PDB file of C-alpha atoms in Angstrom:
ATOM      1  CA  GLU A   3     113.446 -39.845 -59.850  1.00  0.00           C
ATOM      2  CA  ALA A   4     110.253 -37.580 -59.668  1.00  0.00           C
ATOM      3  CA  GLN A   5     107.387 -40.274 -58.080  1.00  0.00           C
ATOM      4  CA  VAL A   6     104.050 -40.360 -55.902  1.00  0.00           C
ATOM      5  CA  THR A   7     104.461 -43.556 -53.774  1.00  0.00           C
ATOM      6  CA  GLN A   8     101.423 -45.641 -52.411  1.00  0.00           C
ATOM      7  CA  ASN A   9     101.423 -48.270 -50.173  1.00  0.00           C
ATOM      8  CA  PRO A  10     100.337 -50.873 -50.303  1.00  0.00           C
ATOM      9  CA  ARG A  11      99.827 -52.016 -53.908  1.00  0.00           C
ATOM     10  CA  TYR A  12      97.265 -54.753 -52.937  1.00  0.00           C
ATOM     11  CA  LEU A  13      95.089 -55.308 -49.404  1.00  0.00           C
ATOM     12  CA  ILE A  14      92.411 -57.786 -48.602  1.00  0.00           C
ATOM     13  CA  THR A  15      90.704 -57.104 -45.754  1.00  0.00           C
ATOM     14  CA  VAL A  16      87.324 -57.521 -43.573  1.00  0.00           C
ATOM     15  CA  THR A  17      84.420 -55.612 -42.957  1.00  0.00           C
ATOM     16  CA  GLY A  18      84.896 -52.813 -40.440  1.00  0.00           C
ATOM     17  CA  LYS A  19      88.980 -52.906 -39.763  1.00  0.00           C
ATOM     18  CA  LYS A  20      90.988 -49.584 -40.084  1.00  0.00           C
ATOM     19  CA  LEU A  21      93.131 -49.335 -42.499  1.00  0.00           C
ATOM     20  CA  THR A  22      95.438 -46.377 -44.407  1.00  0.00           C
ATOM     21  CA  VAL A  23      96.745 -46.506 -47.473  1.00  0.00           C
ATOM     22  CA  THR A  24      99.337 -44.049 -47.579  1.00  0.00           C
ATOM     23  CA  CYS A  25     101.131 -41.511 -50.454  1.00  0.00           C
ATOM     24  CA  SER A  26     104.237 -39.851 -50.470  1.00  0.00           C
ATOM     25  CA  GLN A  27     104.943 -37.165 -53.258  1.00  0.00           C
ATOM     26  CA  ASN A  28     108.966 -35.726 -53.460  1.00  0.00           C
ATOM     27  CA  MET A  29     107.875 -32.951 -56.109  1.00  0.00           C
ATOM     28  CA  ASN A  30     107.187 -30.472 -53.358  1.00  0.00           C
ATOM     29  CA  HIS A  31     103.492 -30.243 -55.055  1.00  0.00           C
ATOM     30  CA  GLU A  32     100.949 -28.160 -53.279  1.00  0.00           C
ATOM     31  CA  TYR A  33      98.048 -30.271 -54.605  1.00  0.00           C
ATOM     32  CA  MET A  34      97.273 -33.626 -53.799  1.00  0.00           C
ATOM     33  CA  SER A  35      94.147 -35.541 -54.080  1.00  0.00           C
ATOM     34  CA  TRP A  36      92.626 -39.319 -53.667  1.00  0.00           C
ATOM     35  CA  TYR A  37      90.508 -41.193 -56.627  1.00  0.00           C
ATOM     36  CA  ARG A  38      88.630 -44.318 -56.752  1.00  0.00           C
ATOM     37  CA  GLN A  39      88.080 -46.351 -59.938  1.00  0.00           C
ATOM     38  CA  ASP A  40      85.785 -48.320 -60.815  1.00  0.00           C
ATOM     39  CA  PRO A  41      84.601 -50.075 -64.122  1.00  0.00           C
ATOM     40  CA  GLY A  42      82.308 -47.882 -66.267  1.00  0.00           C
ATOM     41  CA  LEU A  43      82.450 -45.116 -63.826  1.00  0.00           C
ATOM     42  CA  GLY A  44      86.298 -43.887 -64.658  1.00  0.00           C
ATOM     43  CA  LEU A  45      87.809 -41.958 -62.074  1.00  0.00           C
ATOM     44  CA  ARG A  46      86.262 -40.353 -58.945  1.00  0.00           C
ATOM     45  CA  GLN A  47      87.699 -37.919 -56.636  1.00  0.00           C
ATOM     46  CA  ILE A  48      87.301 -38.805 -52.830  1.00  0.00           C
ATOM     47  CA  TYR A  49      89.062 -35.976 -51.229  1.00  0.00           C
ATOM     48  CA  TYR A  50      91.880 -32.956 -51.915  1.00  0.00           C
ATOM     49  CA  SER A  51      94.347 -31.108 -50.322  1.00  0.00           C
ATOM     50  CA  MET A  52      95.435 -27.408 -51.700  1.00  0.00           C
ATOM     51  CA  ASN A  53      98.128 -27.350 -48.935  1.00  0.00           C
ATOM     52  CA  VAL A  54      99.278 -28.180 -45.252  1.00  0.00           C
ATOM     53  CA  GLU A  55      96.386 -28.886 -42.795  1.00  0.00           C
ATOM     54  CA  VAL A  56      93.897 -27.381 -46.004  1.00  0.00           C
ATOM     55  CA  THR A  57      91.845 -30.840 -46.769  1.00  0.00           C
ATOM     56  CA  ASP A  58      87.878 -31.023 -48.711  1.00  0.00           C
ATOM     57  CA  LYS A  59      85.498 -33.281 -49.768  1.00  0.00           C
ATOM     58  CA  GLY A  60      85.726 -34.390 -53.631  1.00  0.00           C
ATOM     59  CA  ASP A  61      82.709 -36.182 -55.354  1.00  0.00           C
ATOM     60  CA  VAL A  62      82.980 -39.042 -53.321  1.00  0.00           C
ATOM     61  CA  PRO A  63      83.794 -38.541 -49.593  1.00  0.00           C
ATOM     62  CA  GLU A  64      81.773 -40.832 -47.394  1.00  0.00           C
ATOM     63  CA  GLY A  65      83.477 -43.449 -45.172  1.00  0.00           C
ATOM     64  CA  TYR A  66      86.788 -41.922 -46.260  1.00  0.00           C
ATOM     65  CA  LYS A  67      89.067 -39.838 -44.059  1.00  0.00           C
ATOM     66  CA  VAL A  68      92.410 -37.503 -44.938  1.00  0.00           C
ATOM     67  CA  SER A  69      94.671 -35.643 -43.534  1.00  0.00           C
ATOM     68  CA  ARG A  70      97.963 -33.069 -44.538  1.00  0.00           C
ATOM     69  CA  LYS A  71     100.578 -32.776 -41.849  1.00  0.00           C
ATOM     70  CA  GLU A  72     103.638 -32.703 -43.928  1.00  0.00           C
ATOM     71  CA  LYS A  73     103.440 -31.030 -47.975  1.00  0.00           C
ATOM     72  CA  ARG A  74     104.701 -34.486 -48.880  1.00  0.00           C
ATOM     73  CA  ASN A  75     101.966 -36.894 -47.384  1.00  0.00           C
ATOM     74  CA  PHE A  76      98.597 -37.775 -48.039  1.00  0.00           C
ATOM     75  CA  PRO A  77      97.591 -40.554 -46.488  1.00  0.00           C
ATOM     76  CA  LEU A  78      93.778 -42.178 -47.173  1.00  0.00           C
ATOM     77  CA  ILE A  79      92.207 -43.615 -44.143  1.00  0.00           C
ATOM     78  CA  LEU A  80      89.009 -45.685 -43.806  1.00  0.00           C
ATOM     79  CA  GLU A  81      87.809 -46.225 -40.416  1.00  0.00           C
ATOM     80  CA  SER A  82      85.574 -48.498 -40.930  1.00  0.00           C
ATOM     81  CA  PRO A  83      85.543 -50.167 -44.600  1.00  0.00           C
ATOM     82  CA  SER A  84      82.870 -52.055 -46.159  1.00  0.00           C
ATOM     83  CA  PRO A  85      82.369 -54.044 -49.220  1.00  0.00           C
ATOM     84  CA  ASN A  86      81.368 -51.200 -51.531  1.00  0.00           C
ATOM     85  CA  GLN A  87      84.958 -49.359 -50.673  1.00  0.00           C
ATOM     86  CA  THR A  88      86.320 -52.164 -52.462  1.00  0.00           C
ATOM     87  CA  SER A  89      87.913 -50.617 -55.851  1.00  0.00           C
ATOM     88  CA  LEU A  90      91.523 -49.291 -57.201  1.00  0.00           C
ATOM     89  CA  TYR A  91      92.666 -46.176 -55.050  1.00  0.00           C
ATOM     90  CA  PHE A  92      94.928 -43.898 -56.794  1.00  0.00           C
ATOM     91  CA  CYS A  93      96.915 -40.991 -55.587  1.00  0.00           C
ATOM     92  CA  ALA A  94      97.924 -38.211 -57.055  1.00  0.00           C
ATOM     93  CA  SER A  95      99.430 -34.531 -57.187  1.00  0.00           C
ATOM     94  CA  THR A  96      99.518 -31.613 -58.961  1.00  0.00           C
ATOM     95  CA  PRO A  97     101.914 -28.556 -58.893  1.00  0.00           C
ATOM     96  CA  LEU A  98      99.418 -25.415 -58.561  1.00  0.00           C
ATOM     97  CA  GLY A  99      99.992 -22.321 -60.868  1.00  0.00           C
ATOM     98  CA  SER A 100      97.889 -20.822 -63.413  1.00  0.00           C
ATOM     99  CA  GLY A 101      96.474 -23.158 -65.841  1.00  0.00           C
ATOM    100  CA  ASN A 102      98.743 -26.420 -64.538  1.00  0.00           C
ATOM    101  CA  THR A 103      96.460 -29.145 -63.996  1.00  0.00           C
ATOM    102  CA  GLU A 104      98.770 -31.725 -65.028  1.00  0.00           C
ATOM    103  CA  ALA A 105      98.440 -34.670 -61.972  1.00  0.00           C
ATOM    104  CA  PHE A 106     100.801 -37.255 -61.550  1.00  0.00           C
ATOM    105  CA  PHE A 107      99.600 -40.496 -60.521  1.00  0.00           C
ATOM    106  CA  GLY A 108     100.634 -43.136 -58.069  1.00  0.00           C
ATOM    107  CA  GLN A 109     100.704 -47.321 -59.001  1.00  0.00           C
ATOM    108  CA  GLY A 110      97.637 -47.409 -57.632  1.00  0.00           C
ATOM    109  CA  THR A 111      96.067 -49.376 -54.114  1.00  0.00           C
ATOM    110  CA  ARG A 112      93.656 -52.362 -55.366  1.00  0.00           C
ATOM    111  CA  LEU A 113      91.941 -52.661 -51.875  1.00  0.00           C
ATOM    112  CA  THR A 114      89.425 -55.535 -51.237  1.00  0.00           C
ATOM    113  CA  VAL A 115      87.114 -55.515 -48.590  1.00  0.00           C
ATOM    114  CA  VAL A 116      85.282 -58.896 -47.677  1.00  0.00           C
TER     115      VAL A 116
ATOM    116  CA  ALA B   4      77.785 -29.713 -64.346  1.00  0.00           C
ATOM    117  CA  GLN B   5      81.032 -30.711 -65.566  1.00  0.00           C
ATOM    118  CA  SER B   6      81.328 -34.146 -67.444  1.00  0.00           C
ATOM    119  CA  VAL B   7      83.627 -36.200 -69.758  1.00  0.00           C
ATOM    120  CA  THR B   8      81.809 -38.351 -72.139  1.00  0.00           C
ATOM    121  CA  GLN B   9      83.747 -41.325 -74.181  1.00  0.00           C
ATOM    122  CA  PRO B  10      81.143 -42.844 -76.102  1.00  0.00           C
ATOM    123  CA  ASP B  11      82.980 -45.990 -76.868  1.00  0.00           C
ATOM    124  CA  ILE B  12      83.651 -48.574 -74.010  1.00  0.00           C
ATOM    125  CA  HIS B  13      85.713 -51.259 -76.226  1.00  0.00           C
ATOM    126  CA  ILE B  14      87.394 -50.273 -79.662  1.00  0.00           C
ATOM    127  CA  THR B  15      88.851 -53.673 -81.684  1.00  0.00           C
ATOM    128  CA  VAL B  16      91.546 -52.440 -84.471  1.00  0.00           C
ATOM    129  CA  SER B  17      93.900 -54.116 -86.066  1.00  0.00           C
ATOM    130  CA  GLU B  18      97.285 -53.886 -85.522  1.00  0.00           C
ATOM    131  CA  GLY B  19      98.548 -51.216 -88.326  1.00  0.00           C
ATOM    132  CA  ALA B  20      95.043 -49.803 -88.670  1.00  0.00           C
ATOM    133  CA  SER B  21      94.614 -45.858 -87.497  1.00  0.00           C
ATOM    134  CA  LEU B  22      92.925 -45.256 -84.378  1.00  0.00           C
ATOM    135  CA  GLU B  23      90.749 -42.296 -83.712  1.00  0.00           C
ATOM    136  CA  LEU B  24      89.053 -42.227 -79.522  1.00  0.00           C
ATOM    137  CA  ARG B  25      86.209 -39.746 -78.991  1.00  0.00           C
ATOM    138  CA  CYS B  26      85.795 -37.271 -76.349  1.00  0.00           C
ATOM    139  CA  ASN B  27      83.113 -35.073 -75.389  1.00  0.00           C
ATOM    140  CA  TYR B  28      83.136 -32.687 -72.382  1.00  0.00           C
ATOM    141  CA  SER B  29      80.761 -30.268 -70.618  1.00  0.00           C
ATOM    142  CA  TYR B  30      82.523 -27.300 -69.264  1.00  0.00           C
ATOM    143  CA  GLY B  31      81.766 -24.057 -69.158  1.00  0.00           C
ATOM    144  CA  ALA B  32      84.745 -22.108 -69.155  1.00  0.00           C
ATOM    145  CA  THR B  33      87.841 -22.915 -71.226  1.00  0.00           C
ATOM    146  CA  PRO B  34      88.820 -26.361 -70.405  1.00  0.00           C
ATOM    147  CA  TYR B  35      91.931 -28.025 -69.733  1.00  0.00           C
ATOM    148  CA  LEU B  36      92.114 -31.153 -71.365  1.00  0.00           C
ATOM    149  CA  PHE B  37      94.207 -34.369 -70.971  1.00  0.00           C
ATOM    150  CA  TRP B  38      94.719 -37.770 -72.140  1.00  0.00           C
ATOM    151  CA  TYR B  39      95.775 -40.523 -70.069  1.00  0.00           C
ATOM    152  CA  VAL B  40      96.614 -44.422 -70.539  1.00  0.00           C
ATOM    153  CA  GLN B  41      96.187 -47.137 -68.089  1.00  0.00           C
ATOM    154  CA  SER B  42      98.023 -50.206 -69.021  1.00  0.00           C
ATOM    155  CA  PRO B  43      96.698 -53.926 -67.402  1.00  0.00           C
ATOM    156  CA  GLY B  44      98.008 -53.562 -63.650  1.00  0.00           C
ATOM    157  CA  GLN B  45      99.565 -50.385 -64.437  1.00  0.00           C
ATOM    158  CA  GLY B  46      98.749 -46.720 -63.116  1.00  0.00           C
ATOM    159  CA  LEU B  47      98.024 -43.487 -64.990  1.00  0.00           C
ATOM    160  CA  GLN B  48     100.398 -42.302 -67.802  1.00  0.00           C
ATOM    161  CA  LEU B  49      99.664 -38.715 -69.313  1.00  0.00           C
ATOM    162  CA  LEU B  50      99.808 -39.155 -73.205  1.00  0.00           C
ATOM    163  CA  LEU B  51      98.973 -35.126 -74.041  1.00  0.00           C
ATOM    164  CA  LYS B  52      97.378 -32.324 -73.055  1.00  0.00           C
ATOM    165  CA  TYR B  53      96.128 -29.001 -73.825  1.00  0.00           C
ATOM    166  CA  PHE B  54      95.718 -25.410 -71.912  1.00  0.00           C
ATOM    167  CA  SER B  55      95.970 -23.089 -74.759  1.00  0.00           C
ATOM    168  CA  GLY B  56      97.181 -22.451 -78.225  1.00  0.00           C
ATOM    169  CA  ASP B  57      97.483 -24.905 -81.008  1.00  0.00           C
ATOM    170  CA  THR B  58      94.205 -27.100 -80.976  1.00  0.00           C
ATOM    171  CA  LEU B  59      96.191 -30.126 -82.320  1.00  0.00           C
ATOM    172  CA  VAL B  60      98.432 -31.222 -79.824  1.00  0.00           C
ATOM    173  CA  GLN B  61     100.887 -33.995 -79.937  1.00  0.00           C
ATOM    174  CA  GLY B  62     101.960 -36.516 -77.246  1.00  0.00           C
ATOM    175  CA  ILE B  63     104.170 -39.653 -76.541  1.00  0.00           C
ATOM    176  CA  LYS B  64     104.110 -42.751 -78.222  1.00  0.00           C
ATOM    177  CA  GLY B  65     102.774 -41.318 -81.384  1.00  0.00           C
ATOM    178  CA  PHE B  66      99.567 -39.867 -80.292  1.00  0.00           C
ATOM    179  CA  GLU B  67      98.041 -36.674 -81.169  1.00  0.00           C
ATOM    180  CA  ALA B  68      94.748 -34.893 -80.483  1.00  0.00           C
ATOM    181  CA  GLU B  69      92.994 -32.057 -81.644  1.00  0.00           C
ATOM    182  CA  PHE B  70      90.632 -29.730 -79.565  1.00  0.00           C
ATOM    183  CA  LYS B  71      87.333 -28.675 -81.572  1.00  0.00           C
ATOM    184  CA  ARG B  72      85.632 -26.017 -79.280  1.00  0.00           C
ATOM    185  CA  SER B  73      82.663 -26.092 -81.631  1.00  0.00           C
ATOM    186  CA  GLN B  74      81.789 -29.482 -81.227  1.00  0.00           C
ATOM    187  CA  SER B  75      83.023 -29.365 -77.299  1.00  0.00           C
ATOM    188  CA  SER B  76      85.823 -32.711 -78.365  1.00  0.00           C
ATOM    189  CA  PHE B  77      88.940 -33.547 -77.549  1.00  0.00           C
ATOM    190  CA  ASN B  78      89.759 -36.609 -79.703  1.00  0.00           C
ATOM    191  CA  LEU B  79      92.807 -38.687 -79.813  1.00  0.00           C
ATOM    192  CA  ARG B  80      94.607 -40.594 -83.000  1.00  0.00           C
ATOM    193  CA  LYS B  81      97.152 -42.485 -84.086  1.00  0.00           C
ATOM    194  CA  PRO B  82      97.937 -43.074 -87.767  1.00  0.00           C
ATOM    195  CA  SER B  83      98.845 -46.981 -87.010  1.00  0.00           C
ATOM    196  CA  VAL B  84      98.600 -48.972 -83.922  1.00  0.00           C
ATOM    197  CA  HIS B  85     101.094 -51.178 -82.160  1.00  0.00           C
ATOM    198  CA  TRP B  86      99.979 -54.436 -80.412  1.00  0.00           C
ATOM    199  CA  SER B  87     101.365 -52.750 -76.928  1.00  0.00           C
ATOM    200  CA  ASP B  88      98.856 -49.893 -77.636  1.00  0.00           C
ATOM    201  CA  ALA B  89      96.328 -51.907 -76.158  1.00  0.00           C
ATOM    202  CA  ALA B  90      95.521 -50.213 -73.197  1.00  0.00           C
ATOM    203  CA  GLU B  91      92.745 -48.455 -71.606  1.00  0.00           C
ATOM    204  CA  TYR B  92      92.439 -44.742 -72.538  1.00  0.00           C
ATOM    205  CA  PHE B  93      91.230 -42.174 -70.101  1.00  0.00           C
ATOM    206  CA  CYS B  94      89.998 -38.359 -71.042  1.00  0.00           C
ATOM    207  CA  ALA B  95      89.752 -35.252 -68.654  1.00  0.00           C
ATOM    208  CA  VAL B  96      88.885 -32.297 -68.107  1.00  0.00           C
ATOM    209  CA  GLY B  97      90.960 -30.284 -65.267  1.00  0.00           C
ATOM    210  CA  MET B  98      88.599 -27.455 -63.172  1.00  0.00           C
ATOM    211  CA  ASP B  99      91.016 -24.343 -62.952  1.00  0.00           C
ATOM    212  CA  SER B 100      89.090 -23.630 -59.801  1.00  0.00           C
ATOM    213  CA  ASN B 101      90.300 -26.146 -57.874  1.00  0.00           C
ATOM    214  CA  TYR B 102      92.293 -28.270 -59.923  1.00  0.00           C
ATOM    215  CA  GLN B 103      89.614 -31.627 -59.855  1.00  0.00           C
ATOM    216  CA  LEU B 104      90.110 -33.344 -63.103  1.00  0.00           C
ATOM    217  CA  ILE B 105      86.705 -34.940 -64.377  1.00  0.00           C
ATOM    218  CA  TRP B 106      87.106 -38.090 -65.941  1.00  0.00           C
ATOM    219  CA  GLY B 107      85.092 -40.216 -68.737  1.00  0.00           C
ATOM    220  CA  ALA B 108      84.456 -43.983 -68.044  1.00  0.00           C
ATOM    221  CA  GLY B 109      87.554 -44.611 -70.524  1.00  0.00           C
ATOM    222  CA  THR B 110      87.821 -46.841 -73.330  1.00  0.00           C
ATOM    223  CA  LYS B 111      89.334 -50.378 -73.478  1.00  0.00           C
ATOM    224  CA  LEU B 112      91.452 -50.440 -76.765  1.00  0.00           C
ATOM    225  CA  ILE B 113      91.592 -54.579 -78.000  1.00  0.00           C
ATOM    226  CA  ILE B 114      94.507 -54.879 -80.910  1.00  0.00           C
ATOM    227  CA  LYS B 115      93.847 -57.551 -83.395  1.00  0.00           C
ATOM    228  CA  PRO B 116      96.613 -59.358 -84.854  1.00  0.00           C
TER     229      PRO B 116
END
């Protein structure tokens, strides 16, 4: 089954404790991205990757890191989480091609930083 | 700058009534337009999309949307809602230049019995 898998689904952590949220897709998509969803703000892009070893900042990259060592995986790293990073996070993958920007989403990771 | 506006934060409709959710966008080029639905505690599911061609597009679950270039709108409609349609609906614009999606703030749909 074609899917984007995020882990964990729920995470509670303390300020400053490094964490990684994993994302994996089995559709051989070139493009992957991370979004955060906050009430009243919709989804905002954190980072994206056009292909292996190619990453770039989205609209809200501060406090986050990503890597793309393999095509299927795109982990999101919070080196020193803070309470303002409490949010619902979504990973998405998109096949590159003319006019096709349909994104396929993971189930989301609800992160609470206390 | 590109933006998407969903003017209604909440909409309440009776089961069986018709529905229209509004979406306006600001984008210089021909947009790629999407509607996604998020059920409580769930991820995002694509309802329908517009890339080109017929401006009235049909989606899943009986939804349709109409692209009106003159009004910069892409409103979502359904002739008769069901209780299972209660969810949050997001409109998004896709940018061909970097494949980023710009999202509206969402509209929460509440269904009255």
